[in-house]
XYZ file of C-alpha atoms in Angstrom:
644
model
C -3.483 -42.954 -13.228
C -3.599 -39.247 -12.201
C -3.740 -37.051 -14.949
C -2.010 -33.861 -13.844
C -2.070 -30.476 -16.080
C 1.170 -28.015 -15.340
C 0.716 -23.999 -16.023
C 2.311 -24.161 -19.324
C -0.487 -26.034 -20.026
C 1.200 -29.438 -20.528
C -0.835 -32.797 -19.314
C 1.065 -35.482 -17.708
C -0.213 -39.189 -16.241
C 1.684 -40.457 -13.150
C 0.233 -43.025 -10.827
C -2.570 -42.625 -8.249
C -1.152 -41.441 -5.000
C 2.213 -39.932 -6.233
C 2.714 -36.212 -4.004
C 3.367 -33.347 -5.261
C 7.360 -33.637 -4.786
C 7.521 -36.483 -7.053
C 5.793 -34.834 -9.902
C 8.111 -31.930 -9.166
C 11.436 -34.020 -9.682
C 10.230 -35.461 -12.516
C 10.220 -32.173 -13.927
C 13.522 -30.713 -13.212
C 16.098 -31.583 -10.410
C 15.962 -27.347 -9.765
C 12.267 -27.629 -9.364
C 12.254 -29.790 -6.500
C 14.908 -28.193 -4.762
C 13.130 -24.744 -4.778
C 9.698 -25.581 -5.046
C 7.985 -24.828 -1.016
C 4.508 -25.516 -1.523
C 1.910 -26.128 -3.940
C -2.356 -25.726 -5.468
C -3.937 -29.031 -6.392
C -7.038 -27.428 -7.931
C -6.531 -24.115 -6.499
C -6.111 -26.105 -2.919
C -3.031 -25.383 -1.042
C -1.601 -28.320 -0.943
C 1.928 -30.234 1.047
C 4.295 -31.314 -1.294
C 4.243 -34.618 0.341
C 0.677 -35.015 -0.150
C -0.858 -37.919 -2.323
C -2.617 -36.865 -5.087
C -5.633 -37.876 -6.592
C -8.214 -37.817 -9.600
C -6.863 -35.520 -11.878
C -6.494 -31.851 -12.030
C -4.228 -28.580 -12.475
C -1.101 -28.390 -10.378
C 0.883 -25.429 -9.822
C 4.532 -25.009 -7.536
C 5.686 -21.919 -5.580
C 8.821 -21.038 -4.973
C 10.973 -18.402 -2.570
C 10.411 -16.129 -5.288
C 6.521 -15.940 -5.738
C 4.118 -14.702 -2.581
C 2.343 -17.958 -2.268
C 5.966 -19.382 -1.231
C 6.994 -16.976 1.313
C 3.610 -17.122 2.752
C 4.340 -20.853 2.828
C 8.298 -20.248 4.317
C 6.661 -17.964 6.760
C 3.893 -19.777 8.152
C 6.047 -22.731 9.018
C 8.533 -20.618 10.116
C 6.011 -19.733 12.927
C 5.517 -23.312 13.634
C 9.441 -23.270 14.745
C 9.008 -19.731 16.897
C 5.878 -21.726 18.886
C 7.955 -24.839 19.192
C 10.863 -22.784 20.499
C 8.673 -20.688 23.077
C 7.170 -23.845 24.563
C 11.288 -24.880 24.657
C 11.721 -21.868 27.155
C 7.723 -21.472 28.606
C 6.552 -24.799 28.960
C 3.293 -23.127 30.711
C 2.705 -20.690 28.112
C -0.628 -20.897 25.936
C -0.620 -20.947 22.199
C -2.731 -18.965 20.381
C -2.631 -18.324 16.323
C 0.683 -17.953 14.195
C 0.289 -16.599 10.375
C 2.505 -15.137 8.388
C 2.621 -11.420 7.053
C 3.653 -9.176 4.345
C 7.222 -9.018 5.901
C 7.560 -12.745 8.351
C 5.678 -14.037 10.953
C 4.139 -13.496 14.132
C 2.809 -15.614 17.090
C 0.558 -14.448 19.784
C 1.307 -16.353 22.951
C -0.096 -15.692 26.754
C 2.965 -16.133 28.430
C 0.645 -16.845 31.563
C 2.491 -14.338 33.886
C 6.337 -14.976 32.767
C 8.283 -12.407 31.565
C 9.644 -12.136 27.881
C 11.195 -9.272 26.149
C 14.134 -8.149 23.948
C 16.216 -9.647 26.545
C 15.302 -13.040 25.567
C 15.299 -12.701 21.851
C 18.766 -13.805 21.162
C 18.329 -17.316 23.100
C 14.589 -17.987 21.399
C 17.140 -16.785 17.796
C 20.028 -19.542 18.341
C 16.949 -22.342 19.769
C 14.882 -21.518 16.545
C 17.782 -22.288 14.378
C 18.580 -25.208 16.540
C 15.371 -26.562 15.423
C 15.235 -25.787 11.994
C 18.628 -27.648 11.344
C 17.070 -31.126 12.643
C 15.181 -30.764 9.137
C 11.955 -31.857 10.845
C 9.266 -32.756 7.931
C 6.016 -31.105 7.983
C 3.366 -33.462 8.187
C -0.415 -32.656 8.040
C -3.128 -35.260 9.531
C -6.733 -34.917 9.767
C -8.844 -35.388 13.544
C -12.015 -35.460 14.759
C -13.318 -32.137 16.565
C -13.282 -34.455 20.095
C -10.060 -35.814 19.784
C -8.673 -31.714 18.899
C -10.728 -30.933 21.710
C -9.059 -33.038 24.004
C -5.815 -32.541 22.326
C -6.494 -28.233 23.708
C -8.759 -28.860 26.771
C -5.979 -27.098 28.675
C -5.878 -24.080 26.113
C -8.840 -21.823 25.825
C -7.884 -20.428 22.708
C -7.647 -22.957 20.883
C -10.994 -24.489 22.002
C -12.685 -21.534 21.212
C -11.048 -21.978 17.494
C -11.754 -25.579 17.480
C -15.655 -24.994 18.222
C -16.097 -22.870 15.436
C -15.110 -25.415 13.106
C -16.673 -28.140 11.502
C -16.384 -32.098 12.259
C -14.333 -33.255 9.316
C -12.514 -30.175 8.427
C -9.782 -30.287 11.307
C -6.295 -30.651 10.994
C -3.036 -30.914 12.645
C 0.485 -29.966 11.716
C 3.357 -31.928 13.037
C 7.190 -31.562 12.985
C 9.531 -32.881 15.270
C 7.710 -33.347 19.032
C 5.610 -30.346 18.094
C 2.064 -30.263 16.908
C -0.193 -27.472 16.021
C -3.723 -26.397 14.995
C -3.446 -26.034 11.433
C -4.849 -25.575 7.911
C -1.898 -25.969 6.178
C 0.343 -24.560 4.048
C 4.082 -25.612 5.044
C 7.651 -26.203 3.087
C 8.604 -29.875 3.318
C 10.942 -29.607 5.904
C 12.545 -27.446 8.853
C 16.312 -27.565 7.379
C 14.759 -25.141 4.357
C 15.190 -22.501 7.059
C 18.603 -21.268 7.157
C 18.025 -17.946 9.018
C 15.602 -16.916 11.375
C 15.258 -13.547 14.058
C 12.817 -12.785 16.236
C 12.667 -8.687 15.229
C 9.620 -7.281 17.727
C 7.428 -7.900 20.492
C 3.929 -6.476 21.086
C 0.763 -6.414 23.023
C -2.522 -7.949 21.284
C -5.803 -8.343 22.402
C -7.399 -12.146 21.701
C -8.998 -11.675 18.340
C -8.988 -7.785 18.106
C -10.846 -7.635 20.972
C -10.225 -5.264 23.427
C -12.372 -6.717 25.946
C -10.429 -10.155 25.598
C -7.049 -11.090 27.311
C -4.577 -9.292 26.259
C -1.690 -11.376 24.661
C 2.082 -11.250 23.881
C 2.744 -11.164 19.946
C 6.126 -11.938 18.983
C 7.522 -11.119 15.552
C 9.831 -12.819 13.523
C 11.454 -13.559 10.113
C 13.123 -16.347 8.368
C 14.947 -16.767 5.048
C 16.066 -19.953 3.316
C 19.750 -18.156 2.853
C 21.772 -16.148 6.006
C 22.973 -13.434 3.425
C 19.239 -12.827 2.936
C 18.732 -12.045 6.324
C 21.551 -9.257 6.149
C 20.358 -7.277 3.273
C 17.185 -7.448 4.694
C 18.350 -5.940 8.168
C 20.331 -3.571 6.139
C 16.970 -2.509 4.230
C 15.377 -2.281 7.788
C 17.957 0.137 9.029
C 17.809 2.592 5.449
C 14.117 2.347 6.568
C 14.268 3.768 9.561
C 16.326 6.578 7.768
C 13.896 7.251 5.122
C 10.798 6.672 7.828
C 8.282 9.402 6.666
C 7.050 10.355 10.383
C 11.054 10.817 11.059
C 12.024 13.016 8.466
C 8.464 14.959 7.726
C 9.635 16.401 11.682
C 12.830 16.990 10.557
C 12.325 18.785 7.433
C 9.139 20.452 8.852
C 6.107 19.083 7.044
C 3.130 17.886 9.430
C 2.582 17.174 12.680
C 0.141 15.605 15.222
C -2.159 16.815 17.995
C -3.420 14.790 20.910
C -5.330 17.527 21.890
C -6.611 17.425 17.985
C -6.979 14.296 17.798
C -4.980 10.845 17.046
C -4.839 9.704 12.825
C -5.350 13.791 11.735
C -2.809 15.556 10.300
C -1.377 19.512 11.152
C -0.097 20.140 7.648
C 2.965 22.662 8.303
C 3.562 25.610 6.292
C 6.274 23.731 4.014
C 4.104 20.512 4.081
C 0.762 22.947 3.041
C 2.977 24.121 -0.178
C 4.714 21.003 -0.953
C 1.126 19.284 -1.009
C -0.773 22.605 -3.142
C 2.041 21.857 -5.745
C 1.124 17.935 -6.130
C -2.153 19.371 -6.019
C -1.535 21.993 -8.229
C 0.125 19.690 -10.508
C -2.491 17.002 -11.044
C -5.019 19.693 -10.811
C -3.221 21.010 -14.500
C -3.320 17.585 -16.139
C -6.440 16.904 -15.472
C -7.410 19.817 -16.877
C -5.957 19.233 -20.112
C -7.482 15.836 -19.800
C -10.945 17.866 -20.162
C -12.038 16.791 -15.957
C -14.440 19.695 -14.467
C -13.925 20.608 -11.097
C -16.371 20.233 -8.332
C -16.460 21.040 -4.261
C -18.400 18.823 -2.191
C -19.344 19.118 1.908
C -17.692 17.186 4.136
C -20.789 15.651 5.677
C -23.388 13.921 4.071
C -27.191 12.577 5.193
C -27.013 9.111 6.517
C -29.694 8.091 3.885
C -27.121 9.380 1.093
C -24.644 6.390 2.053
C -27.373 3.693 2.754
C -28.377 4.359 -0.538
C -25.049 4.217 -1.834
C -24.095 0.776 -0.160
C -21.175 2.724 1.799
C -22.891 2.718 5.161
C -23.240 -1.549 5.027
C -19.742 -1.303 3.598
C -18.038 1.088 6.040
C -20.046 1.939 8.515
C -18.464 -0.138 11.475
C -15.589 2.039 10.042
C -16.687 5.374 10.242
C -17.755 8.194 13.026
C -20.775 7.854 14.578
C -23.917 9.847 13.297
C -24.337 13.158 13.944
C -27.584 14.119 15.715
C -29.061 16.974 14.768
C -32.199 18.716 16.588
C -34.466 18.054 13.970
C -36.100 14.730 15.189
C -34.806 11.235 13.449
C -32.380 13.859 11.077
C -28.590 12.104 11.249
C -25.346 12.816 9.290
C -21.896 11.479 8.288
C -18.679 12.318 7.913
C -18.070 12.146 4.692
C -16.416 8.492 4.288
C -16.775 8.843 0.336
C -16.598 10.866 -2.448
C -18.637 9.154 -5.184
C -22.385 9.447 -3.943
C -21.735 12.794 -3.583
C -20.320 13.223 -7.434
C -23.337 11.182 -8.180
C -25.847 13.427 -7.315
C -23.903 16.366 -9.184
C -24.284 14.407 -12.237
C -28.115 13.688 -11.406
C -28.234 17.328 -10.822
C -29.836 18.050 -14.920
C -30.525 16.203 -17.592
C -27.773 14.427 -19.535
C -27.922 13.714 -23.265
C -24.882 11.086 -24.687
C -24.016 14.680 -26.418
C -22.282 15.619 -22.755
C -20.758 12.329 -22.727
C -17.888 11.532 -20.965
C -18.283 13.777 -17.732
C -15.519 13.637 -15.619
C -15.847 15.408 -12.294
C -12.524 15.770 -10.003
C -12.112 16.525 -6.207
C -9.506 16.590 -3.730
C -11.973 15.795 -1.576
C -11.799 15.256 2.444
C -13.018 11.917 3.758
C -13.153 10.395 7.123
C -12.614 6.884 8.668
C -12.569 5.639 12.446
C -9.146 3.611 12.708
C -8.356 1.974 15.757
C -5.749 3.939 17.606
C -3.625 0.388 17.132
C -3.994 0.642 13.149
C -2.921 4.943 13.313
C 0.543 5.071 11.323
C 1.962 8.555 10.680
C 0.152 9.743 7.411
C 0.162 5.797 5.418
C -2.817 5.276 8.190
C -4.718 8.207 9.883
C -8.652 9.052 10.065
C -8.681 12.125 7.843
C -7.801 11.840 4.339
C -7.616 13.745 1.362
C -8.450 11.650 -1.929
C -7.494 12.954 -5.317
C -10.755 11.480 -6.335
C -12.666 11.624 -10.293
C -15.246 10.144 -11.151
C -16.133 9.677 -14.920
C -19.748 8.909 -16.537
C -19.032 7.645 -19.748
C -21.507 5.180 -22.428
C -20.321 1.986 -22.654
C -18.658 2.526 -25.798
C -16.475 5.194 -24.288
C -15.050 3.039 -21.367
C -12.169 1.470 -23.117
C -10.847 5.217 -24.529
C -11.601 6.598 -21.496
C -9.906 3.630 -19.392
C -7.105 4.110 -21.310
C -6.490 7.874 -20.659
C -6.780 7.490 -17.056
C -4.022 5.151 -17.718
C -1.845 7.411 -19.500
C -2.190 9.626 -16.235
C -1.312 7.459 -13.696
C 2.060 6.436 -16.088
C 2.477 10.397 -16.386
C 2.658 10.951 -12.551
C 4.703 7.772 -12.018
C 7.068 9.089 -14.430
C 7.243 12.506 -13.112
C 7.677 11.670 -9.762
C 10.625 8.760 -10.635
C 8.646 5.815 -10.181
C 10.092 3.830 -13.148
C 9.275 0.177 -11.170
C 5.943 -0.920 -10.961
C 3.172 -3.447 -11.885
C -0.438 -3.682 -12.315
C -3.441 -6.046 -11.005
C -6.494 -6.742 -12.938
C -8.986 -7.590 -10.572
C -11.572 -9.876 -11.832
C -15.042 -11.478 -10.850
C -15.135 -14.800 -9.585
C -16.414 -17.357 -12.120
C -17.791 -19.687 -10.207
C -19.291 -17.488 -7.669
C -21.629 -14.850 -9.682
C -23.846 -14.386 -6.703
C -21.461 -12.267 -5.225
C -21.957 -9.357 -7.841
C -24.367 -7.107 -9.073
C -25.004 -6.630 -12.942
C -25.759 -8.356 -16.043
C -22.991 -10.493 -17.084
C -22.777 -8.816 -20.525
C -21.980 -5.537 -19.104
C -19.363 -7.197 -16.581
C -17.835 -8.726 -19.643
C -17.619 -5.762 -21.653
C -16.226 -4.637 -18.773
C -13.635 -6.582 -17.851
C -12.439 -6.955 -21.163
C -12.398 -3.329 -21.563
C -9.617 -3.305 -18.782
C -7.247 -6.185 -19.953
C -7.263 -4.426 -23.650
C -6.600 -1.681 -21.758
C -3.596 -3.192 -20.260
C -2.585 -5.013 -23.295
C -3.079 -1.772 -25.393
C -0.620 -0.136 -22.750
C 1.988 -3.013 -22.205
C 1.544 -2.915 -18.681
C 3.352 -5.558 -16.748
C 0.264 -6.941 -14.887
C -1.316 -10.345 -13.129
C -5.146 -11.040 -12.874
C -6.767 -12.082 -9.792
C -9.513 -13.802 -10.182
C -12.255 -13.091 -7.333
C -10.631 -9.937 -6.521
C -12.831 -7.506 -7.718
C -15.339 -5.313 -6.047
C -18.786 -6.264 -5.984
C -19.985 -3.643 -8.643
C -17.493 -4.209 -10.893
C -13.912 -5.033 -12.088
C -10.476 -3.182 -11.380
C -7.210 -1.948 -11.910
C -4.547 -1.537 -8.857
C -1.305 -0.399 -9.381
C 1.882 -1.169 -7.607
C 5.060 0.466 -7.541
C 8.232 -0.328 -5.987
C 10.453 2.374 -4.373
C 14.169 3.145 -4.520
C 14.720 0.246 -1.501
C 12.315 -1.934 -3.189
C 9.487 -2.114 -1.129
C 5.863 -2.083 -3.020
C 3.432 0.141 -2.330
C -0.603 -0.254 -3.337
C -0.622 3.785 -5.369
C -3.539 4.108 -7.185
C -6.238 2.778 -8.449
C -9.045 2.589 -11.496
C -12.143 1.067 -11.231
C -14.990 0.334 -13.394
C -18.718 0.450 -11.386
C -22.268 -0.572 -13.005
C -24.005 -0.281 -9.590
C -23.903 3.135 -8.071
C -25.480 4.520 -11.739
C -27.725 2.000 -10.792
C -28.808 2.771 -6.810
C -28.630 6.651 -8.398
C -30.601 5.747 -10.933
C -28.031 7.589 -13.017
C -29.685 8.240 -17.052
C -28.605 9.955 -20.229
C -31.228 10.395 -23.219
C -29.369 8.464 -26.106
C -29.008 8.998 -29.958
C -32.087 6.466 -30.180
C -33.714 9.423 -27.988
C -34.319 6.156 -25.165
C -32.493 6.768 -21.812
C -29.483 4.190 -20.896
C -27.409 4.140 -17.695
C -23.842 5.112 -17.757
C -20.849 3.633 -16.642
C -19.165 4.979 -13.894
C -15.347 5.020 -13.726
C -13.783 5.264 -10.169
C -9.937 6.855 -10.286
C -7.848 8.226 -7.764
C -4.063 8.058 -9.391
C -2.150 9.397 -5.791
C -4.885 7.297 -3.932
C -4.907 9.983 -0.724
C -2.630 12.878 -0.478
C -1.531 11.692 3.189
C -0.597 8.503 2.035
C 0.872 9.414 -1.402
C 3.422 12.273 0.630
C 4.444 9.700 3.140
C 5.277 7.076 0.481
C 7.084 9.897 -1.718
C 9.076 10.731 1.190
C 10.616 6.724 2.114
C 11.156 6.339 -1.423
C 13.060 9.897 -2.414
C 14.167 9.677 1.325
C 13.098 13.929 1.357
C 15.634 14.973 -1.618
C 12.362 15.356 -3.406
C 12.110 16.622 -6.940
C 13.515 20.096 -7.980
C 9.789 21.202 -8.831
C 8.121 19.950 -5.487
C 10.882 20.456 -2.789
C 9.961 22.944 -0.066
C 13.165 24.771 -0.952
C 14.802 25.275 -4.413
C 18.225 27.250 -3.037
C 19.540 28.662 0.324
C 22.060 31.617 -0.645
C 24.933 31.277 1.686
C 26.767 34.351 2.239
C 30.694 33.683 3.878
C 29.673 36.697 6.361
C 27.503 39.579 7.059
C 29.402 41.988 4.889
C 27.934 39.794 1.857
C 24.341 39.884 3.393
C 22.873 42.354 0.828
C 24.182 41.019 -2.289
C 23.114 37.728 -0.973
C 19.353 39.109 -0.624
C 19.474 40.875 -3.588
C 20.218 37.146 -5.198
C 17.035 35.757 -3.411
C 15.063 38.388 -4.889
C 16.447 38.014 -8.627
C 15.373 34.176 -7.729
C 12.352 34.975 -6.756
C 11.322 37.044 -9.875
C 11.746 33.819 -11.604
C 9.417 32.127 -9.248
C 12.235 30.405 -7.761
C 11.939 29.543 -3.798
C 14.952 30.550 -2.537
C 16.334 32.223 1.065
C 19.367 33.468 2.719
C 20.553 32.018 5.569
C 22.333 35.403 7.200
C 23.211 33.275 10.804
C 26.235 34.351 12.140
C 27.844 30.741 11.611
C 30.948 29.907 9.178
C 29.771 29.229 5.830
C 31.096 24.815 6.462
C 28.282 25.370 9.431
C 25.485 26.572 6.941
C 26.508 23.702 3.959
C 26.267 21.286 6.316
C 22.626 22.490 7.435
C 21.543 22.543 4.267
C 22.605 19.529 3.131
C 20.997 17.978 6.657
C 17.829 20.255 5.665
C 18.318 18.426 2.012
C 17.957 21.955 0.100
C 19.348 20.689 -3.541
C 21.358 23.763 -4.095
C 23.345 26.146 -2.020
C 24.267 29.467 -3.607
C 27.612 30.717 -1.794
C 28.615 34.175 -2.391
C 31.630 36.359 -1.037
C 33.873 39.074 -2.207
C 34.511 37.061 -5.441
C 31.090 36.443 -6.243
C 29.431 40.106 -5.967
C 32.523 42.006 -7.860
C 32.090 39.130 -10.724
C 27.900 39.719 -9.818
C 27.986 35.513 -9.800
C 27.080 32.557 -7.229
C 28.993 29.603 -6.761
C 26.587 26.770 -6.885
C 26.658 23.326 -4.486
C 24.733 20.867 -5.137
C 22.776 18.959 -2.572
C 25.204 15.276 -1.823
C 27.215 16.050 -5.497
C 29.172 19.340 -4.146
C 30.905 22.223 -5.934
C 29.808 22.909 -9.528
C 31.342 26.050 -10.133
C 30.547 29.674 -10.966
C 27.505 31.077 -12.519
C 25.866 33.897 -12.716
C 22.166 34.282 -11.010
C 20.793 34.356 -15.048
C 22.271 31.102 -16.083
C 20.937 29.291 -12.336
C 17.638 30.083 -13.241
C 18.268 28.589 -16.442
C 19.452 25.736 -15.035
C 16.794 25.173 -12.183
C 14.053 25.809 -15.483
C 15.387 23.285 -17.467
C 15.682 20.487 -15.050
C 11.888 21.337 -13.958
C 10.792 21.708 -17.815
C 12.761 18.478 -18.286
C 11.108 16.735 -15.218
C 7.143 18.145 -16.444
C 7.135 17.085 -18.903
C 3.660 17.512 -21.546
C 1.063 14.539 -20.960
C-alpha cells in the first residue's frame, strides 16, 4: 500500500500504483476536475502517473503558479504540433512557458511566417486541443532519442547533454516531444488559445548561433479568460511607462548616449528629487546617516566582495588605467563600498545599529535584447541602506525596515501586496556560507518579523542568497499585475570578507550583521512601475504639476498670474496656460497632460477675487477662493504623508 501524506497534513493508504488523479477524486469530485498537475516528493509529477513507496503529495490548480506553468507548457506542446500542421519542414527547438503563456522557438528553415498566419495556426491550435489528446510521458534511451532527432540539430545537441536514463518523451495525439514533464491530463483542458507575438532568437542566447523564429502564445482553460486578459493587454499599452513618460515629458533616450541610460527631463528630474526627497525624510527620522560614494570602484574591491564572480559577466569591462596592472569598475554595487565606510574607525556595540543610506548610481551590461524603457536599462539608481546591527538588534531593526516599506506602499496607494521569505535549502547546506546558528537566528528573525507584522507571505525554501536569508515584496497594481518592489535582506558574509568588528560589552570584538534594504528597489524601475499602475494621474504631492490656471482670454491673463504666484507662495506648482486657444481647448490639454486641477478664471472670478476649480477626470467643483485651494491641495497632501 502507498502511504500518501496531503498538505493539511492528513495520511492516507491507497494501493501501489494508483496515479495521482485517483487519489485526487477520492478527495473531492472539484479536486479532480481542477487539479492540472502535481509534486510527488517535491517531483513534478503527471496526474496519470503511478505512484509509489510513500510520500507527500501536493495538487495545483489554474489558480496557483505551479498550474499555469503546467497549462502553459502543454499549451506549447499544441503551438509545435500545430506549426508542424502548416511547416512540415520546420525544426523544433525548445517550448517553456513564461510569466504571461508560452513561447516556441522554431527554424522555419526558409518559409515565411508572420502575423499573417496567426489566425489559421489560432483556429488549428484549438482544433487540436478539442480532440482532448492525453498527455502521456515515457522514458528512452539516449540512442533511440537520438535517432528519434537525427534530422534536428537542436535537439541532438540537447539530447547529448543529457544523461542515459534521464530522457523522456511527451506524447499527445500523433505528436511527440523532448520533454521533462510537467503537463495537464489532457488537450480538451484548453478552451482558448492565441498566438499574441512573433520574434527573432538566437539558438540558446547565442548570438553567434542560428538565429530562430520565436512564436508567442497564450492559453486559458475558459474563452472569457482570454477576453479580460486581451482587455488588460490593451489598458497596458495605455498605461505603458515608455508611452506616457514621452507624453507627459519625463525621460528620454539617446543612441548617441547610449542604449539602457536614461535622460531624466526637467519634470522627470523633480518628480524623482521628491520620491527622493521623500524617503530621504523618513529615513531620517528612522535615525539612517547619509553617505556619497564614487561611482567606480578598484576591481580588487568587488573580488573581495564576491560581486565580480557574481556579476562580472554582467558588468562593463575594466577600466585600464596607466598605472601598470591598476583596473576599475563601474560601480555594479553599493554595499562593499558602505562596507568600507563602516571599517573606516573603530566601532564599539555603543554605535550600534549604523545605518548608512545612498541613492547610489550602479551599472550593469544588459544585452541590447533585455533593454526595456526604465524596468530594464544599464544605469540605475538604487535607494540603497545598509544597516550593521549585533545580532540581538536584527529582529527590531528587521522590523522597522518593515514598517518603511508598508509606509511607502501606503503612501504611494499600493494597498495589494504580498511577501516572500526566502529560505536556505535544508538539504543542501553546502551551498551557503555561515554557521548554522547564526543562519537560524537569522531566519527566524525574519518570519517573527513577518508574523509580528501580519504580512501575507509564502516561504521558499532554497531561495535565499548564499550569505543569508530574505525578504521580497510583491505588490500588485491597479490592473493587477505583480511587480518584484523591494527588498530586505539579512547577510553574515560580506562582515565577514570585510572583516567587519565592533569591540563588545565583554570588551571582545564580534562581527555584525549586515542588513541589505532597498524599499523602491531602483528609482528607474520604481518610476516606471508607479507610472502603469497610477497610469500618470500620480499623487497630488509627487505630480509634475499641482494646477494649470486657465484664463477664458487674455484680458484675464494678469489676474490669472497673479493666482500662480499666490500658489506659489504656498509652495504650490502651479502655471498659466495664456495660449490664445478657447478655454474647452486648454481643459482638454490638461486633462490629456493629466494636471489634477485646472483653475479657470474670467470676469466672474477676479471681481469675486475666486477660481473655479476642475478637477482632473471628476470635473467642475465649484468656486473658491485661491486661500481655501491651498487649503484644500494641503490637506489632501497632509492626508496622503502621512507621519511614519
Amino acid at each position: 500500500m502507498l502511504t500518501i501524506t496531503l498538505p493539511d497534513g492528513s495520511v492516507r493508504s491507497y494501493p501501489d500504483g494508483s496515479t495521482a488523479l485517483q487519489v485526487a477524486e477520492s478527495i473531492s469530485r472539484g479536486l479532480a476536475q481542477n487539479a492540472l498537475t502535481a509534486k510527488w516528493n517535491g517531483e513534478s509529477l503527471e496526474l496519470h502517473e503511478a505512484l509509489s513507496g510513500s510520500g507527500s503529495l501536493v495538487f495545483f490548480t489554474w489558480d496557483q503558479p505551479e498550474g499555469k506553468t503546467a497549462f502553459w507548457h502543454s499549451s506549447a506542446h499544441v503551438l509545435a504540433q500545430s506549426i508542424l500542421h502548416f511547416y512540415p519542414d520546420a525544426l523544433l527547438t525548445i517550448g517553456p512557458a513564461i510569466e504571461n503563456g508560452f513561447y516556441y522557438d522554431v527554424d522555419f528553415r526558409g518559409a515565411a511566417f508572420g502575423e499573417g498566419d496567426f489566425e489559421k495556426l489560432d483556429k488549428q491550435m484549438l482544433e487540436f486541443a478539442r480532440e482532448k489528446s492525453a498527455f502521456s510521458k515515457r522514458s528512452v534511451t539516449k540512442a533511440e532519442a537520438l535517432t528519434a532527432y537525427a534530422q534536428n540539430p537542436f535537439k541532438t545537441e540537447l539530447i547529448e547533454n543529457l544523461e542515459d536514463g534521464s530522457i523522456t518523451f511527451c506524447d499527445h495525439a500523433d505528436f511527440t516531444d523532448l520533454c521533462r514533464g510537467g503537463h495537464i491530463p489532457n488537450t480538451g483542458l484548453i478552451k482558448a488559445i492565441k498566438i499574441m507575438k512573433v520574434a527573432g532568437a538566437y539558438w540558446r542566447a547565442n548570438d553567434k548561433n542560428p538565429q530562430l523564429t520565436r512564436v508567442y502564445g497564450v492559453s486559458f482553460p475558459k474563452a472569457s479568460m482570454l477576453e479580460e486578459h486581451l482587455a488588460l493587454l490593451e489598458e497596458a499599452k495605455k498605461r505603458d511607462h515608455r508611452k506616457l513618460g514621452r507624453e507627459l515629458e519625463l525621460f528620454t533616450f539617446s543612441q548617441k548616449v547610449g542604449p539602457g541610460l536614461p535622460l531624466w527631463l526637467p519634470k522627470g528630474a523633480a518628480l524623482r528629487e521628491r520620491l527622493e526627497n521623500f524617503l530621504k525624510a523618513a529615513q531620517k527620522k528612522a535615525g539612517y546617516l547619509p553617505v556619497i560614494t564614487p561611482h567606480i570602484g578598484s576591481k580588487e574591491l568587488y573580488v573581495l566582495s564576491g560581486h565580480y564572480e557574481k556579476y562580472g559577466k554582467d558588468s562593463f569591462q575594466p577600466i585600464h588605467t596607466p598605472e601598470e596592472g591598476e583596473e576599475y569598475l563601474l560601480k555594479p554595487m553599493n554595499c562593499p563600498h558602505h562596507c568600507e565606510i563602516y571599517k573606516s574607525q573603530p566601532r564599539s556595540y555603543r554605535d550600534l545599529p549604523l545605518r548608512f543610506a545612498e541613492f547610489g548610481t550602479v551599472y550593469r551590461y544588459e544585452q541590447s535584447g533585455e533593454l526595456h524603457g526604465l524596468t530594464r536599462v544599464r544605469g540605475f539608481t538604487q535607494d540603497d541602506a545598509h544597516l550593521f546591527c549585533t545580532p540581538d538588534q536584527l529582529l527590531d531593526e528587521f522590523l522597522k525596515v518593515i514598517d518603511l516599506v508598508l509606509y511607502i506602499f501606503k503612501t504611494l496607494d499600493f494597498p495589494s501586496f504580498k511577501a516572500q521569505v526566502s529560505l536556505r535549502d535544508p538539504n543542501n547546506p553546502s551551498k551557503y556560507i555561515g554557521s548554522a546558528e547564526n543562519w537560524e537566528k537569522a531566519e527566524n528573525a525574519i518570519l517573527e518579523a513577518a508574523k509580528i507584522k501580519e504580512l501575507p507571505h509564502v516561504i521558499e525554501y532554497g531561495e535565499a542568497a548564499f550569505y543569508g536569508p530574505k525578504l521580497d515584496f510583491m505588490v500588485r497594481d491597479a490592473i493587477g499585475r505583480e511587480w518584484q518592489l523591494g527588498t530586505i535582506q539579512v547577510d553574515y558574509n560580506l562582515p565577514e570578507r570585510f572583516e567587519l568588528e565592533y569591540k563588545g560589552a565583554d570588551n571582545e570584538m564580534h562581527r555584525p550583521v549586515m542588513i541589505h534594504r532597498a524599499p523602491f528597489g531602483s528609482m528607474e524601475r520604481f518610476v516606471a512601475v508607479l507610472i502603469e499602475h497610477c497610469g500618470g494621474n500620480f499623487p497630488l504631492w509627487l505630480t509634475p504639476e499641482q494646477a494649470v490656471v486657465l484664463p477664458v482670454s487674455e484680458r484675464f491673463n494678469e489676474y490669472a498670474q497673479q493666482v500662480v504666484s499666490l500658489l506659489e507662495m504656498s509652495d504650490i506648482r502651479a502655471l498659466v496656460d495664456d495660449r490664445n486657444e478657447k478655454v474647452g481647448r486648454k481643459i482638454r490639454d490638461a486633462e490629456m497632460r493629466k494636471v489634477p486641477f485646472m483653475l479657470v478664471v474670467g470676469e466672474k472670478e477676479q471681481e469675486s477675487q475666486t477660481v473655479s476649480v476642475r478637477r482632473h477626470g471628476e470635473g467642475d467643483l465649484g468656486a473658491e477662493s485661491p486661500a481655501e485651494f491651498v487649503e484644500r491641495i494641503r490637506a489632501e497632501v497632509a492626508q496622503r504623508l502621512s507621519a511614519l
